[in-house]
Amino acid sequence: MGTVTIGVSIAVPEPHGSLLQERRAGFGDPAAHGIPTHVTLLPPTEVDQERLPEIGEHLAAIAAVSDPFAMRLEGTGTFRPLSPVVFVKLAEGALGCDRLQQRIRDEAGPVPRELQFPYHPHVTVAHGIPDEAMDRAFEELAGYTAQWTCRSFALYEQGADAVWRKLYDYEFGSGRPASAVPAQGGSPVESPAASPAG
């Protein structure tokens, strides 16, 4: 069946998600409309397509024993010069994100992914664009704040067109996989007929 590239993340809800996506596009980041605004839990990972049901069951089981937690974005940060990224900082919710990503990547699970860098939850707003534009993103979003209660995470698949499409949301407390919420501008949503968890 071949391989697919997947990721797991917490979607930044509306209206914040679309606002940050449009700001990212405005800074000149060509990837902006192919990447819904998110906090990564599992970075891009290539897996055998036939393993998607097993991965879905794994994610559903994690969500079923997870509780909602507060998320708050505040201010900007950067990984430069190590990596050409400017991001909005996660001022609250980092511990909850860290616990989830550890469970998702557990070596006993179906996606035992090693990380290139230590886990640092954030929301990317500029990546790989000229330094002047990166500086502008860092400065213009320095006062940005948003907060919400995280109640789920989602499985995404990257298409051949490099666009990330949300496949399923996994609701905390139930683990029930559900079709994705409406997409942010320019980021389509898949609506598969069958759950990856069976």
Short mmCIF file of C-alpha atoms in Angstrom, two decimals:
data_model
loop_
_atom_site.label_atom_id
_atom_site.label_comp_id
_atom_site.label_asym_id
_atom_site.label_seq_id
_atom_site.Cartn_x
_atom_site.Cartn_y
_atom_site.Cartn_z
CA MET A 1 0.00 0.00 0.00
CA GLY A 2 2.98 2.32 0.31
CA THR A 3 3.83 4.93 2.92
CA VAL A 4 2.22 8.15 4.09
CA THR A 5 3.55 11.08 6.10
CA ILE A 6 1.53 11.80 9.21
CA GLY A 7 1.68 14.20 12.13
CA VAL A 8 -0.28 14.66 15.35
CA SER A 9 -1.00 18.09 16.75
CA ILE A 10 -3.32 20.32 18.72
CA ALA A 11 -5.15 22.69 16.42
CA VAL A 12 -5.24 26.34 17.45
CA PRO A 13 -9.00 27.09 17.43
CA GLU A 14 -10.79 29.87 15.63
CA PRO A 15 -10.54 32.75 15.35
CA HIS A 16 -6.91 32.48 16.46
CA GLY A 17 -5.93 29.72 14.02
CA SER A 18 -6.92 31.55 10.85
CA LEU A 19 -5.57 34.86 12.14
CA LEU A 20 -2.10 33.41 12.76
CA GLN A 21 -2.21 31.50 9.48
CA GLU A 22 -2.94 34.72 7.58
CA ARG A 23 -0.22 36.57 9.47
CA ARG A 24 2.23 33.79 8.56
CA ALA A 25 1.25 34.14 4.92
CA GLY A 26 1.63 37.91 5.21
CA PHE A 27 5.22 37.52 6.37
CA GLY A 28 5.91 35.74 3.09
CA ASP A 29 5.99 32.13 4.30
CA PRO A 30 4.92 30.07 1.25
CA ALA A 31 3.96 27.09 3.44
CA ALA A 32 1.40 29.08 5.45
CA HIS A 33 -1.77 27.88 3.74
CA GLY A 34 -0.60 24.28 3.62
CA ILE A 35 -0.11 24.05 7.38
CA PRO A 36 -3.07 24.71 9.71
CA THR A 37 -1.99 26.60 12.84
CA HIS A 38 -1.03 24.06 15.49
CA VAL A 39 1.10 22.86 18.37
CA THR A 40 3.00 19.73 17.30
CA LEU A 41 2.77 16.51 19.31
CA LEU A 42 4.26 14.18 16.68
CA PRO A 43 6.40 15.79 13.96
CA PRO A 44 6.19 14.63 10.32
CA THR A 45 6.67 10.87 10.38
CA GLU A 46 6.62 8.42 7.49
CA VAL A 47 4.66 5.24 8.22
CA ASP A 48 3.29 2.30 6.26
CA GLN A 49 -0.25 3.17 5.18
CA GLU A 50 -1.50 -0.21 6.40
CA ARG A 51 -0.52 0.79 9.95
CA LEU A 52 -2.96 3.71 10.09
CA PRO A 53 -5.69 1.68 11.86
CA GLU A 54 -3.21 0.62 14.56
CA ILE A 55 -2.02 4.21 14.95
CA GLY A 56 -5.63 5.37 15.18
CA GLU A 57 -6.31 2.90 17.99
CA HIS A 58 -3.17 4.11 19.79
CA LEU A 59 -4.26 7.75 19.56
CA ALA A 60 -7.82 6.97 20.62
CA ALA A 61 -6.54 5.10 23.69
CA ILE A 62 -4.35 8.06 24.71
CA ALA A 63 -7.17 10.55 24.24
CA ALA A 64 -9.57 8.38 26.24
CA VAL A 65 -7.43 8.71 29.39
CA SER A 66 -6.53 12.39 28.87
CA ASP A 67 -8.21 15.38 30.49
CA PRO A 68 -8.80 18.86 29.02
CA PHE A 69 -6.23 21.48 29.98
CA ALA A 70 -5.75 25.22 29.59
CA MET A 71 -3.67 26.56 26.70
CA ARG A 72 -2.38 30.12 26.50
CA LEU A 73 -0.23 31.76 23.82
CA GLU A 74 1.76 34.84 24.71
CA GLY A 75 4.65 36.62 23.02
CA THR A 76 7.21 35.41 20.50
CA GLY A 77 10.38 33.36 20.48
CA THR A 78 12.83 31.99 17.92
CA PHE A 79 15.03 28.96 17.37
CA ARG A 80 17.52 31.01 15.36
CA PRO A 81 20.38 30.52 14.62
CA LEU A 82 19.92 26.78 15.22
CA SER A 83 16.77 26.63 13.11
CA PRO A 84 15.13 29.39 10.98
CA VAL A 85 11.88 29.53 12.95
CA VAL A 86 9.93 32.29 14.70
CA PHE A 87 7.08 31.16 16.91
CA VAL A 88 4.40 32.30 19.33
CA LYS A 89 5.25 30.97 22.79
CA LEU A 90 3.09 28.62 24.78
CA ALA A 91 2.78 30.35 28.16
CA GLU A 92 0.40 27.74 29.60
CA GLY A 93 -0.28 24.14 28.60
CA ALA A 94 3.30 23.03 27.91
CA LEU A 95 3.15 20.28 30.53
CA GLY A 96 -0.05 18.86 29.06
CA CYS A 97 1.46 18.90 25.57
CA ASP A 98 4.64 17.23 26.81
CA ARG A 99 2.74 14.41 28.47
CA LEU A 100 0.72 13.76 25.31
CA GLN A 101 3.70 13.76 22.98
CA GLN A 102 5.59 11.33 25.22
CA ARG A 103 2.65 8.91 25.19
CA ILE A 104 2.22 9.22 21.43
CA ARG A 105 5.92 8.53 20.76
CA ASP A 106 6.24 5.78 23.38
CA GLU A 107 8.71 3.15 22.20
CA ALA A 108 6.15 0.42 22.90
CA GLY A 109 3.63 2.09 20.55
CA PRO A 110 3.28 2.10 16.76
CA VAL A 111 5.14 5.43 16.24
CA PRO A 112 8.30 5.36 18.43
CA ARG A 113 9.69 8.55 16.90
CA GLU A 114 13.06 9.95 17.99
CA LEU A 115 13.21 13.77 18.05
CA GLN A 116 15.97 15.79 16.40
CA PHE A 117 15.73 18.45 19.13
CA PRO A 118 14.32 18.42 22.70
CA TYR A 119 10.54 18.84 22.69
CA HIS A 120 9.49 22.50 22.93
CA PRO A 121 5.78 23.14 22.27
CA HIS A 122 5.13 26.30 20.23
CA VAL A 123 3.14 27.74 17.33
CA THR A 124 5.28 28.45 14.26
CA VAL A 125 4.51 31.78 12.53
CA ALA A 126 7.52 31.98 10.19
CA HIS A 127 9.88 29.32 8.85
CA GLY A 128 12.75 29.51 6.38
CA ILE A 129 12.03 33.01 5.07
CA PRO A 130 14.45 35.97 4.81
CA ASP A 131 15.81 37.31 8.10
CA GLU A 132 14.09 40.69 7.66
CA ALA A 133 10.70 38.96 7.43
CA MET A 134 11.56 36.73 10.39
CA ASP A 135 12.44 39.83 12.40
CA ARG A 136 9.12 41.42 11.43
CA ALA A 137 7.18 38.33 12.55
CA PHE A 138 9.05 38.32 15.87
CA GLU A 139 8.33 42.01 16.48
CA GLU A 140 4.77 42.30 15.18
CA LEU A 141 3.44 39.31 17.15
CA ALA A 142 5.37 40.07 20.35
CA GLY A 143 2.19 41.29 22.03
CA TYR A 144 -0.05 38.51 20.72
CA THR A 145 -2.11 36.52 23.25
CA ALA A 146 -4.79 33.85 22.97
CA GLN A 147 -6.23 31.26 25.32
CA TRP A 148 -8.57 28.29 25.16
CA THR A 149 -9.21 24.89 26.69
CA CYS A 150 -7.62 22.02 24.80
CA ARG A 151 -10.12 19.16 24.54
CA SER A 152 -8.64 17.03 21.74
CA PHE A 153 -5.74 16.44 19.41
CA ALA A 154 -5.79 15.50 15.74
CA LEU A 155 -4.17 13.21 13.20
CA TYR A 156 -2.99 14.86 9.99
CA GLU A 157 -1.69 13.49 6.70
CA GLN A 158 0.53 15.39 4.28
CA GLY A 159 -0.61 15.14 0.68
CA ALA A 160 1.53 14.96 -2.44
CA ASP A 161 0.84 18.70 -2.80
CA ALA A 162 2.61 19.27 0.57
CA VAL A 163 -0.70 20.36 2.18
CA TRP A 164 -1.46 18.95 5.64
CA ARG A 165 -5.05 17.67 5.94
CA LYS A 166 -6.74 16.84 9.21
CA LEU A 167 -8.09 13.28 9.20
CA TYR A 168 -9.56 12.90 12.69
CA ASP A 169 -9.97 14.67 16.00
CA TYR A 170 -9.52 12.49 19.10
CA GLU A 171 -11.66 13.79 21.95
CA PHE A 172 -10.27 13.72 25.48
CA GLY A 173 -12.18 11.50 27.87
CA SER A 174 -13.76 9.36 25.17
CA GLY A 175 -11.03 8.85 22.59
CA ARG A 176 -13.80 8.89 20.02
CA PRO A 177 -12.37 9.68 16.57
CA ALA A 178 -14.53 12.23 14.78
CA SER A 179 -14.36 13.92 11.42
CA ALA A 180 -12.31 17.08 11.60
CA VAL A 181 -13.68 20.51 12.42
CA PRO A 182 -13.86 23.02 9.55
CA ALA A 183 -10.49 23.85 8.06
CA GLN A 184 -8.65 27.10 8.38
CA GLY A 185 -8.43 29.20 5.24
CA GLY A 186 -6.91 27.27 2.37
CA SER A 187 -6.36 24.10 4.40
CA PRO A 188 -8.82 21.42 3.26
CA VAL A 189 -10.15 18.71 5.53
CA GLU A 190 -10.50 15.07 4.63
CA SER A 191 -13.75 13.34 5.56
CA PRO A 192 -12.99 9.62 5.33
CA ALA A 193 -15.87 7.21 5.61
CA ALA A 194 -14.23 4.88 8.12
CA SER A 195 -12.43 5.52 11.36
CA PRO A 196 -8.73 4.60 11.51
CA ALA A 197 -9.49 3.06 14.88
CA GLY A 198 -11.79 0.53 13.25
#
